[in-house]
Amino acid sequence: MKKKNLVVIGTQWGDEGKGKIVDLLTEYASVVVRFQGGHNAGHTVIVGDKQTVLHLLPSGILHDQVLCVIGNGVVLSPDALLKEIDEVEAQGVSIGDRLKISSACQLILPYHVALDQAREGAKGDAKIGTTGRGIGPAYEDKVARRGVRLGELLNLDTVAERLREVMDYHNFVLQGYFHQPVLDYQQVLDGLAQRAPVLLSMMADVPSLLQQKMKDGASILFEGAQGSLLDIDHGTYPFVTSSNTAAGAAAIGTGIGPGDLGHILGITKAYTTRVGSGPFPTELFDEIGEHLGRVGAEFGATTGRARRCGWFDAVAMRRVCDLNGVDGLCITKLDVLDGLDSIKIAVAYKGCEELGGAVVGSDQYSQVEPVYEEMPGWHGNTSGVTDYDLLPANARAYIERLSEILGAPVDMISTGPERTETIILKKPFTD
Ligand code: GDP
Ligand code: IMO
Ligand code: MG
């Protein structure tokens, strides 16, 4: 059997269950790599009665033998990283030299957080609803070519010089435009200098490292954060995150060629959720929305905010399958639909039929009205089921209908939060 790489991405607005699936699939991989986003992500892994929420560390970290890598596409908060390492180690996970970080990672520094929060505060009701972690401002500095990268910590004198210039600029904006307190240059520099040795001890040339691993025959698992509808280019702009979240970013965000990405596995909930502001055509405000939120425990893993809930949106999903070149789907949280009398799938949008999926992310998107196809629900139990044939017939019919509408095979189905509560229809990393 030929081993190959695999990219796991979220296909909706995040929180599809990527962490659970990455943890599960790590069994078949030698390396797990994050390629975009930062600690705005919250990836929940449950093994037995132990729950771990990972923000920056790849969700393969709980497997002892696996190398975990943070690629150049990630924005890295030194504080958040070191705190998370301490937390995970306190749970008995040994990280040692299993974590490597690209020298080209942009650092999230305290002024990014202050700017993110000041901007959201100033927007009032029009806010994006960011996680307040400084993600957007850090990516802005990257593109503006004034960011500080991990590798630069090798020369703290140069960093000190540039930090002064960058902080002069950001403090001017914080004080003059947002009327917020400024940040102390010396404090930021000292914090960075203090953390530099431990950060540098994890630094690596990630493109060379991954090339070598591939030459050695290793399987690499690329772990996406957020979801395709939050992609800075293809998502519901401006209510998006600040990185490319689609599968193509796994190449640029790590430094390997697109041809080496392998199988693209799209993780999708059996319904839809969104946290933060922005359009959400299939959102429910009734008792079914309440059911999904309650049974699905839909609270943000990073901010604790209640997630908005709605029906499965096959129009947006068809678009997303194309954007990512999805080879297979993993449908999660099927168990949350247990007990519903009927289940709806949005198969078209009224009033803009001519735009088809192209309406997703366009200015018209906030006005679309979904056209639903209705299917009977099931009163049997899918929770914890690991054998496809043991699913209630209507649950199988629902899965098969989704696959048919989306034109993509279903590789996996998740029936509970625990690692083992999964139906695997196609073995990963194999032809
Ligand atoms: P991620 O950001 O994509 O990794 O997803 P999150 O961890 O933020 O949110 C997914 C939530 O659903 C977590 O609390 C998971 O433990 C939970 N979860 C994952 N898969 C399933 C499933 O199949 N059924 C149920 N009931 N919960 C699940
Ligand atoms: P995971 O990886 C769900 C959302 C925020 C906000 C928007 C911009 O756990 O799926 P940001 O802080 O990135 O500038 O916020 O993006 N968001 C997420 N929503 N899951 C996530 O990550 C998210 N990361 C960011 O709520 O709407
Ligand atoms: Mg999450």
Tab-separated table of C-alpha atoms and ligand atoms in Angstrom:
chain	number	residue	atom	x	y	z
A	1	MET	CA	0.000	0.000	0.000
A	2	LYS	CA	1.360	3.378	-1.035
A	3	LYS	CA	1.688	5.872	1.772
A	4	LYS	CA	0.908	9.465	1.025
A	5	ASN	CA	0.258	12.733	2.773
A	6	LEU	CA	-3.092	13.995	3.937
A	7	VAL	CA	-4.558	17.431	4.515
A	8	VAL	CA	-7.349	17.873	7.044
A	9	ILE	CA	-9.339	21.068	6.625
A	10	GLY	CA	-12.522	22.513	8.044
A	11	THR	CA	-15.148	23.114	5.369
A	12	GLN	CA	-17.544	25.397	7.262
A	13	TRP	CA	-16.934	28.228	9.755
A	14	GLY	CA	-14.555	26.246	11.954
A	15	ASP	CA	-15.110	23.852	14.868
A	16	GLU	CA	-16.055	20.960	12.599
A	17	GLY	CA	-14.151	18.496	14.792
A	18	LYS	CA	-10.748	18.748	13.094
A	19	GLY	CA	-8.868	18.177	16.354
A	20	LYS	CA	-10.607	14.878	17.048
A	21	ILE	CA	-9.988	13.619	13.521
A	22	VAL	CA	-6.351	14.761	13.372
A	23	ASP	CA	-5.680	13.033	16.688
A	24	LEU	CA	-7.309	9.856	15.387
A	25	LEU	CA	-5.475	9.893	12.044
A	26	THR	CA	-2.119	10.619	13.695
A	27	GLU	CA	-1.936	6.888	14.337
A	28	TYR	CA	-1.147	6.530	10.628
A	29	ALA	CA	1.267	9.495	10.332
A	30	SER	CA	4.846	10.271	11.318
A	31	VAL	CA	4.574	14.052	11.218
A	32	VAL	CA	1.672	16.414	11.981
A	33	VAL	CA	1.968	20.004	10.757
A	34	ARG	CA	-0.019	23.187	11.372
A	35	PHE	CA	0.165	25.528	8.390
A	36	GLN	CA	-1.941	28.629	9.126
A	37	GLY	CA	-3.835	30.490	11.819
A	38	GLY	CA	-2.643	30.793	15.371
A	39	HIS	CA	-4.066	30.330	18.848
A	40	ASN	CA	-7.449	31.518	17.608
A	41	ALA	CA	-7.947	27.788	16.938
A	42	GLY	CA	-9.411	25.539	19.609
A	43	HIS	CA	-9.091	21.859	18.723
A	44	THR	CA	-10.631	19.451	21.210
A	45	VAL	CA	-9.257	15.964	21.629
A	46	ILE	CA	-10.950	13.492	23.940
A	47	VAL	CA	-9.272	10.220	24.830
A	48	GLY	CA	-11.081	8.184	27.463
A	49	ASP	CA	-12.155	10.640	30.144
A	50	LYS	CA	-9.357	13.099	29.393
A	51	GLN	CA	-10.078	16.241	27.361
A	52	THR	CA	-7.307	18.386	25.855
A	53	VAL	CA	-7.954	21.608	23.953
A	54	LEU	CA	-5.093	22.496	21.640
A	55	HIS	CA	-4.662	25.985	20.227
A	56	LEU	CA	-1.205	26.082	18.667
A	57	LEU	CA	0.240	22.638	19.184
A	58	PRO	CA	-0.691	20.238	16.387
A	59	SER	CA	-3.407	17.824	17.483
A	60	GLY	CA	-1.030	14.887	16.965
A	61	ILE	CA	0.912	15.847	20.095
A	62	LEU	CA	-0.794	13.254	22.303
A	63	HIS	CA	0.825	10.428	20.308
A	64	ASP	CA	4.354	9.855	21.741
A	65	GLN	CA	6.172	8.927	18.576
A	66	VAL	CA	4.987	11.715	16.341
A	67	LEU	CA	6.927	14.777	15.288
A	68	CYS	CA	4.848	17.951	15.481
A	69	VAL	CA	5.660	20.931	13.339
A	70	ILE	CA	4.471	24.533	13.186
A	71	GLY	CA	4.912	25.866	9.659
A	72	ASN	CA	5.701	29.381	8.447
A	73	GLY	CA	2.035	30.145	7.719
A	74	VAL	CA	1.212	30.157	11.436
A	75	VAL	CA	1.295	33.337	13.519
A	76	LEU	CA	2.943	32.377	16.765
A	77	SER	CA	2.321	33.931	20.152
A	78	PRO	CA	5.357	33.078	22.321
A	79	ASP	CA	3.268	33.488	25.476
A	80	ALA	CA	0.436	31.280	24.243
A	81	LEU	CA	2.838	28.615	22.985
A	82	LEU	CA	4.842	28.329	26.190
A	83	LYS	CA	1.690	28.311	28.305
A	84	GLU	CA	0.183	25.557	26.179
A	85	ILE	CA	3.352	23.470	26.320
A	86	ASP	CA	3.284	23.743	30.133
A	87	GLU	CA	-0.384	22.773	30.263
A	88	VAL	CA	-0.001	19.776	27.998
A	89	GLU	CA	3.124	18.592	29.820
A	90	ALA	CA	1.278	18.963	33.126
A	91	GLN	CA	-1.204	16.424	31.729
A	92	GLY	CA	1.655	13.954	31.384
A	93	VAL	CA	2.405	14.424	27.670
A	94	SER	CA	6.109	14.563	26.959
A	95	ILE	CA	6.955	17.040	24.217
A	96	GLY	CA	10.764	17.059	24.509
A	97	ASP	CA	12.252	17.611	21.068
A	98	ARG	CA	9.086	16.505	19.243
A	99	LEU	CA	8.088	20.080	18.430
A	100	LYS	CA	9.752	22.016	15.608
A	101	ILE	CA	8.847	25.542	14.579
A	102	SER	CA	9.655	27.289	11.326
A	103	SER	CA	12.175	30.122	11.554
A	104	ALA	CA	9.828	32.056	9.237
A	105	CYS	CA	6.895	32.077	11.666
A	106	GLN	CA	5.621	35.560	12.376
A	107	LEU	CA	5.402	36.372	16.072
A	108	ILE	CA	2.260	37.708	17.742
A	109	LEU	CA	3.415	40.345	20.215
A	110	PRO	CA	1.412	42.200	22.888
A	111	TYR	CA	0.638	45.185	20.640
A	112	HIS	CA	-1.127	42.885	18.165
A	113	VAL	CA	-3.499	41.788	20.890
A	114	ALA	CA	-4.071	45.373	22.017
A	115	LEU	CA	-4.795	46.458	18.439
A	116	ASP	CA	-7.180	43.559	17.785
A	117	GLN	CA	-9.171	44.363	20.919
A	118	ALA	CA	-9.107	48.125	20.409
A	119	ARG	CA	-10.382	47.753	16.863
A	120	GLU	CA	-13.185	45.411	17.821
A	121	GLY	CA	-14.149	47.694	20.697
A	122	ALA	CA	-14.291	50.710	18.393
A	123	LYS	CA	-16.515	48.897	15.889
A	124	GLY	CA	-19.245	48.244	18.448
A	125	ASP	CA	-22.119	46.295	16.882
A	126	ALA	CA	-20.297	46.097	13.553
A	127	LYS	CA	-17.476	44.079	15.075
A	128	ILE	CA	-16.207	40.911	13.411
A	129	GLY	CA	-16.288	39.022	16.677
A	130	THR	CA	-12.622	38.013	16.505
A	131	THR	CA	-11.068	35.828	19.152
A	132	GLY	CA	-9.130	38.881	20.348
A	133	ARG	CA	-5.832	37.018	20.089
A	134	GLY	CA	-4.031	39.493	17.815
A	135	ILE	CA	-4.286	37.271	14.739
A	136	GLY	CA	-5.378	39.945	12.230
A	137	PRO	CA	-2.816	42.587	13.256
A	138	ALA	CA	0.003	40.001	13.182
A	139	TYR	CA	-0.866	38.974	9.618
A	140	GLU	CA	-1.112	42.665	8.685
A	141	ASP	CA	2.435	43.225	9.936
A	142	LYS	CA	3.598	40.209	7.934
A	143	VAL	CA	2.183	41.588	4.702
A	144	ALA	CA	3.391	45.093	5.558
A	145	ARG	CA	6.887	43.574	5.898
A	146	ARG	CA	7.428	44.899	9.389
A	147	GLY	CA	6.685	41.716	11.389
A	148	VAL	CA	9.185	39.965	13.652
A	149	ARG	CA	9.919	36.386	12.665
A	150	LEU	CA	11.119	33.636	14.979
A	151	GLY	CA	14.482	33.350	13.224
A	152	GLU	CA	15.253	36.990	13.923
A	153	LEU	CA	15.525	36.239	17.625
A	154	LEU	CA	19.040	34.969	16.839
A	155	ASN	CA	20.022	38.613	16.662
A	156	LEU	CA	18.292	40.458	19.456
A	157	ASP	CA	20.097	43.742	18.734
A	158	THR	CA	18.474	43.972	15.313
A	159	VAL	CA	15.099	42.990	16.762
A	160	ALA	CA	15.456	45.682	19.440
A	161	GLU	CA	16.038	48.321	16.807
A	162	ARG	CA	13.140	47.331	14.619
A	163	LEU	CA	10.769	46.743	17.503
A	164	ARG	CA	11.256	50.346	18.546
A	165	GLU	CA	10.184	51.558	15.108
A	166	VAL	CA	7.240	49.152	14.870
A	167	MET	CA	6.052	49.968	18.371
A	168	ASP	CA	6.323	53.708	17.756
A	169	TYR	CA	3.955	53.197	14.854
A	170	HIS	CA	1.470	50.936	16.650
A	171	ASN	CA	1.503	52.986	19.848
A	172	PHE	CA	0.708	56.045	17.784
A	173	VAL	CA	-2.362	54.272	16.378
A	174	LEU	CA	-3.409	52.853	19.752
A	175	GLN	CA	-3.210	56.202	21.469
A	176	GLY	CA	-4.047	58.657	18.713
A	177	TYR	CA	-6.783	56.748	16.896
A	178	PHE	CA	-8.225	54.293	19.415
A	179	HIS	CA	-7.573	56.333	22.588
A	180	GLN	CA	-6.129	53.291	24.286
A	181	PRO	CA	-3.075	53.012	26.552
A	182	VAL	CA	0.267	52.482	24.809
A	183	LEU	CA	2.491	49.470	25.410
A	184	ASP	CA	5.903	49.739	27.019
A	185	TYR	CA	8.720	49.075	24.553
A	186	GLN	CA	11.218	47.800	27.139
A	187	GLN	CA	8.676	45.404	28.612
A	188	VAL	CA	7.868	43.888	25.215
A	189	LEU	CA	11.558	43.594	24.333
A	190	ASP	CA	12.460	42.044	27.694
A	191	GLY	CA	9.610	39.541	27.346
A	192	LEU	CA	10.880	38.531	23.950
A	193	ALA	CA	14.511	38.300	25.071
A	194	GLN	CA	13.505	36.167	28.032
A	195	ARG	CA	11.588	33.699	25.866
A	196	ALA	CA	14.081	33.701	22.961
A	197	PRO	CA	16.335	30.805	24.138
A	198	VAL	CA	13.500	28.318	24.590
A	199	LEU	CA	11.794	29.399	21.359
A	200	LEU	CA	15.056	29.144	19.411
A	201	SER	CA	15.668	25.660	20.797
A	202	MET	CA	12.590	24.512	18.824
A	203	MET	CA	13.423	26.386	15.629
A	204	ALA	CA	13.929	24.427	12.414
A	205	ASP	CA	14.209	24.829	8.668
A	206	VAL	CA	10.784	23.280	8.114
A	207	PRO	CA	10.893	22.982	4.292
A	208	SER	CA	14.131	20.929	4.503
A	209	LEU	CA	12.814	18.916	7.416
A	210	LEU	CA	9.644	17.944	5.532
A	211	GLN	CA	11.574	17.128	2.338
A	212	GLN	CA	13.826	14.800	4.306
A	213	LYS	CA	10.849	13.163	5.993
A	214	MET	CA	9.188	12.562	2.630
A	215	LYS	CA	12.423	11.080	1.239
A	216	ASP	CA	12.469	8.754	4.235
A	217	GLY	CA	8.958	7.598	3.302
A	218	ALA	CA	7.167	9.329	6.189
A	219	SER	CA	3.474	10.213	5.975
A	220	ILE	CA	2.707	13.820	6.775
A	221	LEU	CA	-0.618	15.003	8.130
A	222	PHE	CA	-1.378	18.693	7.560
A	223	GLU	CA	-3.790	20.122	10.125
A	224	GLY	CA	-5.930	23.054	9.063
A	225	ALA	CA	-7.376	25.539	11.508
A	226	GLN	CA	-10.626	27.517	11.169
A	227	GLY	CA	-12.728	26.635	8.116
A	228	SER	CA	-13.018	27.458	4.428
A	229	LEU	CA	-15.852	29.948	4.927
A	230	LEU	CA	-13.465	31.925	7.156
A	231	ASP	CA	-10.779	32.041	4.426
A	232	ILE	CA	-9.489	35.590	3.910
A	233	ASP	CA	-10.038	35.371	0.126
A	234	HIS	CA	-12.794	32.817	-0.358
A	235	GLY	CA	-14.799	33.192	2.842
A	236	THR	CA	-17.573	35.525	3.934
A	237	TYR	CA	-15.396	38.635	3.832
A	238	PRO	CA	-14.999	40.759	5.931
A	239	PHE	CA	-16.348	38.328	8.539
A	240	VAL	CA	-13.390	36.007	8.150
A	241	THR	CA	-10.071	35.284	9.757
A	242	SER	CA	-6.854	36.769	8.356
A	243	SER	CA	-5.276	33.695	6.775
A	244	ASN	CA	-5.993	31.401	3.862
A	245	THR	CA	-7.634	28.407	5.439
A	246	ALA	CA	-8.226	26.400	2.261
A	247	ALA	CA	-6.171	23.297	1.522
A	248	GLY	CA	-3.801	25.068	-0.880
A	249	ALA	CA	-2.396	26.988	2.084
A	250	ALA	CA	-0.876	23.762	3.392
A	251	ALA	CA	1.801	23.998	0.691
A	252	ILE	CA	2.649	27.690	1.087
A	253	GLY	CA	2.292	27.572	4.856
A	254	THR	CA	4.907	24.840	5.249
A	255	GLY	CA	7.168	25.152	2.220
A	256	ILE	CA	6.392	22.007	0.245
A	257	GLY	CA	5.116	21.766	-3.327
A	258	PRO	CA	1.347	21.528	-3.920
A	259	GLY	CA	1.846	18.175	-5.635
A	260	ASP	CA	3.004	16.688	-2.330
A	261	LEU	CA	-0.139	17.474	-0.380
A	262	GLY	CA	-1.851	14.152	-1.052
A	263	HIS	CA	-5.434	13.394	-0.070
A	264	ILE	CA	-7.641	16.340	0.902
A	265	LEU	CA	-10.063	15.382	3.673
A	266	GLY	CA	-12.818	17.920	4.316
A	267	ILE	CA	-14.250	17.836	7.824
A	268	THR	CA	-17.865	18.913	7.996
A	269	LYS	CA	-20.468	18.851	10.717
A	270	ALA	CA	-23.744	17.103	9.878
A	271	TYR	CA	-25.257	20.580	10.437
A	272	THR	CA	-23.662	24.032	10.541
A	273	THR	CA	-22.313	26.316	13.253
A	274	ARG	CA	-20.649	29.686	13.316
A	275	VAL	CA	-19.098	31.723	16.124
A	276	GLY	CA	-18.680	35.462	15.695
A	277	SER	CA	-20.546	37.814	13.364
A	278	GLY	CA	-21.381	37.498	9.677
A	279	PRO	CA	-23.906	35.954	7.306
A	280	PHE	CA	-25.217	32.459	7.999
A	281	PRO	CA	-28.148	31.638	5.657
A	282	THR	CA	-29.268	28.411	7.328
A	283	GLU	CA	-29.102	29.749	10.899
A	284	LEU	CA	-31.966	28.589	13.131
A	285	PHE	CA	-33.534	30.674	15.874
A	286	ASP	CA	-36.075	28.062	16.965
A	287	GLU	CA	-36.101	25.016	19.220
A	288	ILE	CA	-34.174	22.983	16.644
A	289	GLY	CA	-31.320	25.496	16.740
A	290	GLU	CA	-31.504	25.256	20.503
A	291	HIS	CA	-31.392	21.415	20.267
A	292	LEU	CA	-28.257	21.525	18.078
A	293	GLY	CA	-26.505	23.942	20.439
A	294	ARG	CA	-27.451	21.998	23.576
A	295	VAL	CA	-26.913	18.434	22.359
A	296	GLY	CA	-23.843	19.432	20.343
A	297	ALA	CA	-22.442	21.412	23.322
A	298	GLU	CA	-21.780	24.228	20.898
A	299	PHE	CA	-19.601	26.567	22.899
A	300	GLY	CA	-16.312	27.901	21.535
A	301	ALA	CA	-13.243	25.904	22.586
A	302	THR	CA	-11.152	29.104	22.630
A	303	THR	CA	-13.473	31.865	23.813
A	304	GLY	CA	-16.377	29.927	25.365
A	305	ARG	CA	-18.864	31.909	23.245
A	306	ALA	CA	-22.121	30.194	22.264
A	307	ARG	CA	-21.982	29.052	18.640
A	308	ARG	CA	-24.821	29.923	16.292
A	309	CYS	CA	-26.427	26.767	14.852
A	310	GLY	CA	-28.304	25.880	11.663
A	311	TRP	CA	-29.047	23.284	8.993
A	312	PHE	CA	-26.453	21.802	6.655
A	313	ASP	CA	-25.724	24.189	3.795
A	314	ALA	CA	-24.982	22.086	0.720
A	315	VAL	CA	-24.744	25.142	-1.550
A	316	ALA	CA	-21.837	26.589	0.413
A	317	MET	CA	-20.365	23.118	0.824
A	318	ARG	CA	-20.370	22.381	-2.910
A	319	ARG	CA	-18.420	25.580	-3.434
A	320	VAL	CA	-16.014	24.675	-0.642
A	321	CYS	CA	-15.432	21.169	-2.038
A	322	ASP	CA	-14.302	22.793	-5.277
A	323	LEU	CA	-12.155	25.443	-3.571
A	324	ASN	CA	-10.253	22.792	-1.695
A	325	GLY	CA	-10.257	19.989	-4.220
A	326	VAL	CA	-11.819	17.804	-1.536
A	327	ASP	CA	-11.129	14.115	-2.180
A	328	GLY	CA	-13.214	12.814	0.678
A	329	LEU	CA	-15.439	13.987	3.487
A	330	CYS	CA	-15.564	13.275	7.177
A	331	ILE	CA	-19.029	14.029	8.536
A	332	THR	CA	-18.934	14.759	12.256
A	333	LYS	CA	-21.470	15.076	15.049
A	334	LEU	CA	-24.044	12.872	13.332
A	335	ASP	CA	-25.215	11.845	16.810
A	336	VAL	CA	-26.368	15.411	17.503
A	337	LEU	CA	-29.183	14.897	14.965
A	338	ASP	CA	-30.517	11.819	16.829
A	339	GLY	CA	-34.165	12.233	17.767
A	340	LEU	CA	-35.121	14.951	15.286
A	341	ASP	CA	-38.327	14.236	13.341
A	342	SER	CA	-37.012	15.665	10.128
A	343	ILE	CA	-33.779	17.139	8.862
A	344	LYS	CA	-33.265	19.859	6.267
A	345	ILE	CA	-30.499	20.439	3.755
A	346	ALA	CA	-30.123	23.757	1.915
A	347	VAL	CA	-29.828	22.799	-1.757
A	348	ALA	CA	-30.253	26.207	-3.422
A	349	TYR	CA	-30.590	29.886	-2.582
A	350	LYS	CA	-33.673	31.833	-3.658
A	351	GLY	CA	-33.294	34.913	-5.782
A	352	CYS	CA	-29.742	34.375	-6.954
A	353	GLU	CA	-29.968	30.992	-8.625
A	354	GLU	CA	-27.918	32.276	-11.543
A	355	LEU	CA	-24.949	32.858	-9.238
A	356	GLY	CA	-25.020	29.282	-7.905
A	357	GLY	CA	-22.243	28.684	-5.375
A	358	ALA	CA	-20.471	31.856	-6.513
A	359	VAL	CA	-22.778	33.797	-4.223
A	360	VAL	CA	-20.900	32.377	-1.226
A	361	GLY	CA	-18.639	35.122	0.050
A	362	SER	CA	-20.109	37.755	-2.280
A	363	ASP	CA	-21.868	40.922	-1.164
A	364	GLN	CA	-25.265	39.309	-1.871
A	365	TYR	CA	-24.535	36.463	0.514
A	366	SER	CA	-26.054	38.133	3.555
A	367	GLN	CA	-29.404	38.383	1.720
A	368	VAL	CA	-29.773	34.849	0.384
A	369	GLU	CA	-32.676	32.702	1.436
A	370	PRO	CA	-32.134	28.957	1.459
A	371	VAL	CA	-34.315	26.460	-0.379
A	372	TYR	CA	-34.537	23.276	1.656
A	373	GLU	CA	-34.864	19.637	0.866
A	374	GLU	CA	-36.383	17.737	3.772
A	375	MET	CA	-35.525	14.227	4.867
A	376	PRO	CA	-37.008	12.084	7.625
A	377	GLY	CA	-34.996	11.990	10.835
A	378	TRP	CA	-34.362	8.892	12.937
A	379	HIS	CA	-35.253	7.899	16.449
A	380	GLY	CA	-32.582	5.251	16.758
A	381	ASN	CA	-29.188	5.945	18.235
A	382	THR	CA	-26.036	6.817	16.296
A	383	SER	CA	-24.017	7.847	19.332
A	384	GLY	CA	-20.755	5.899	19.527
A	385	VAL	CA	-21.615	3.658	16.554
A	386	THR	CA	-18.459	2.415	14.793
A	387	ASP	CA	-20.022	0.221	12.102
A	388	TYR	CA	-21.799	1.899	9.179
A	389	ASP	CA	-24.332	-0.909	8.851
A	390	LEU	CA	-25.462	-0.376	12.438
A	391	LEU	CA	-26.600	3.204	11.766
A	392	PRO	CA	-30.376	3.706	11.517
A	393	ALA	CA	-31.500	3.474	7.872
A	394	ASN	CA	-32.534	7.149	7.795
A	395	ALA	CA	-29.136	8.223	9.114
A	396	ARG	CA	-27.462	6.268	6.309
A	397	ALA	CA	-29.855	7.824	3.819
A	398	TYR	CA	-28.918	11.296	5.090
A	399	ILE	CA	-25.176	10.615	4.765
A	400	GLU	CA	-25.649	9.153	1.291
A	401	ARG	CA	-27.749	12.111	0.188
A	402	LEU	CA	-25.083	14.579	1.366
A	403	SER	CA	-22.423	12.662	-0.512
A	404	GLU	CA	-24.607	12.617	-3.629
A	405	ILE	CA	-25.366	16.355	-3.550
A	406	LEU	CA	-21.735	17.262	-2.897
A	407	GLY	CA	-20.322	14.789	-5.383
A	408	ALA	CA	-17.718	13.658	-2.867
A	409	PRO	CA	-17.257	10.306	-1.147
A	410	VAL	CA	-17.652	10.019	2.608
A	411	ASP	CA	-14.415	8.597	4.059
A	412	MET	CA	-15.342	8.867	7.726
A	413	ILE	CA	-18.269	9.565	10.045
A	414	SER	CA	-17.880	10.777	13.601
A	415	THR	CA	-20.546	9.662	16.080
A	416	GLY	CA	-19.184	11.103	19.324
A	417	PRO	CA	-16.385	13.267	20.692
A	418	GLU	CA	-14.181	10.392	21.803
A	419	ARG	CA	-11.353	9.150	19.571
A	420	THR	CA	-12.930	5.717	19.132
A	421	GLU	CA	-16.446	6.955	18.288
A	422	THR	CA	-15.803	6.939	14.574
A	423	ILE	CA	-16.789	5.008	11.466
A	424	ILE	CA	-13.876	4.668	9.037
A	425	LEU	CA	-15.060	3.843	5.525
A	426	LYS	CA	-11.790	4.568	3.764
A	427	LYS	CA	-8.458	3.983	5.463
A	428	PRO	CA	-6.412	7.199	5.399
A	429	PHE	CA	-2.947	7.409	3.786
A	430	THR	CA	-3.652	4.501	1.496
A	431	ASP	CA	-4.741	4.301	-2.110
B	1	GDP	P1	-12.198	21.909	15.775
B	1	GDP	O1	-11.905	23.325	16.041
B	1	GDP	O2	-12.594	21.662	14.353
B	1	GDP	O3	-11.114	20.967	16.223
B	1	GDP	O4	-13.493	21.542	16.639
B	1	GDP	P2	-13.744	21.954	18.187
B	1	GDP	O5	-12.912	21.071	19.055
B	1	GDP	O6	-13.621	23.407	18.369
B	1	GDP	O7	-15.294	21.634	18.311
B	1	GDP	C1	-15.812	20.378	18.066
B	1	GDP	C2	-16.527	19.912	19.347
B	1	GDP	O8	-17.332	18.798	19.039
B	1	GDP	C3	-15.583	19.449	20.432
B	1	GDP	O9	-16.153	19.711	21.670
B	1	GDP	C4	-15.487	17.962	20.184
B	1	GDP	O10	-15.157	17.233	21.366
B	1	GDP	C5	-16.878	17.649	19.738
B	1	GDP	N1	-17.020	16.552	18.771
B	1	GDP	C6	-16.201	16.185	17.753
B	1	GDP	N2	-16.762	15.187	17.037
B	1	GDP	C7	-17.943	14.913	17.617
B	1	GDP	C8	-19.003	14.001	17.317
B	1	GDP	O11	-18.971	13.251	16.348
B	1	GDP	N3	-20.093	14.035	18.134
B	1	GDP	C9	-20.190	14.879	19.199
B	1	GDP	N4	-21.294	14.821	19.935
B	1	GDP	N5	-19.214	15.743	19.509
B	1	GDP	C10	-18.109	15.776	18.720
B	2	IMO	P1	-10.949	26.337	14.852
B	2	IMO	O1	-9.585	26.001	14.321
B	2	IMO	C1	-14.384	29.007	14.732
B	2	IMO	C2	-13.565	33.213	13.858
B	2	IMO	C3	-13.818	34.210	14.961
B	2	IMO	C4	-14.243	35.418	14.129
B	2	IMO	C5	-13.330	35.328	12.918
B	2	IMO	C6	-12.080	36.189	13.013
B	2	IMO	O2	-11.147	25.966	16.288
B	2	IMO	O3	-12.009	25.829	13.946
B	2	IMO	P2	-9.787	35.946	14.355
B	2	IMO	O4	-9.526	35.912	15.835
B	2	IMO	O5	-9.299	34.758	13.614
B	2	IMO	O6	-9.336	37.240	13.725
B	2	IMO	O7	-11.411	35.965	14.247
B	2	IMO	O8	-12.948	33.972	12.827
B	2	IMO	N1	-12.661	32.105	14.221
B	2	IMO	C7	-13.069	30.854	14.450
B	2	IMO	N2	-14.317	30.325	14.494
B	2	IMO	N3	-13.307	28.209	14.893
B	2	IMO	C8	-12.057	28.711	14.833
B	2	IMO	O9	-10.968	27.948	14.851
B	2	IMO	C9	-11.899	30.103	14.638
B	2	IMO	N4	-10.830	30.929	14.546
B	2	IMO	C10	-11.310	32.141	14.273
B	2	IMO	O10	-14.856	33.781	15.817
B	2	IMO	O11	-15.558	35.252	13.678
B	3	MG	MG	-12.449	24.846	17.356
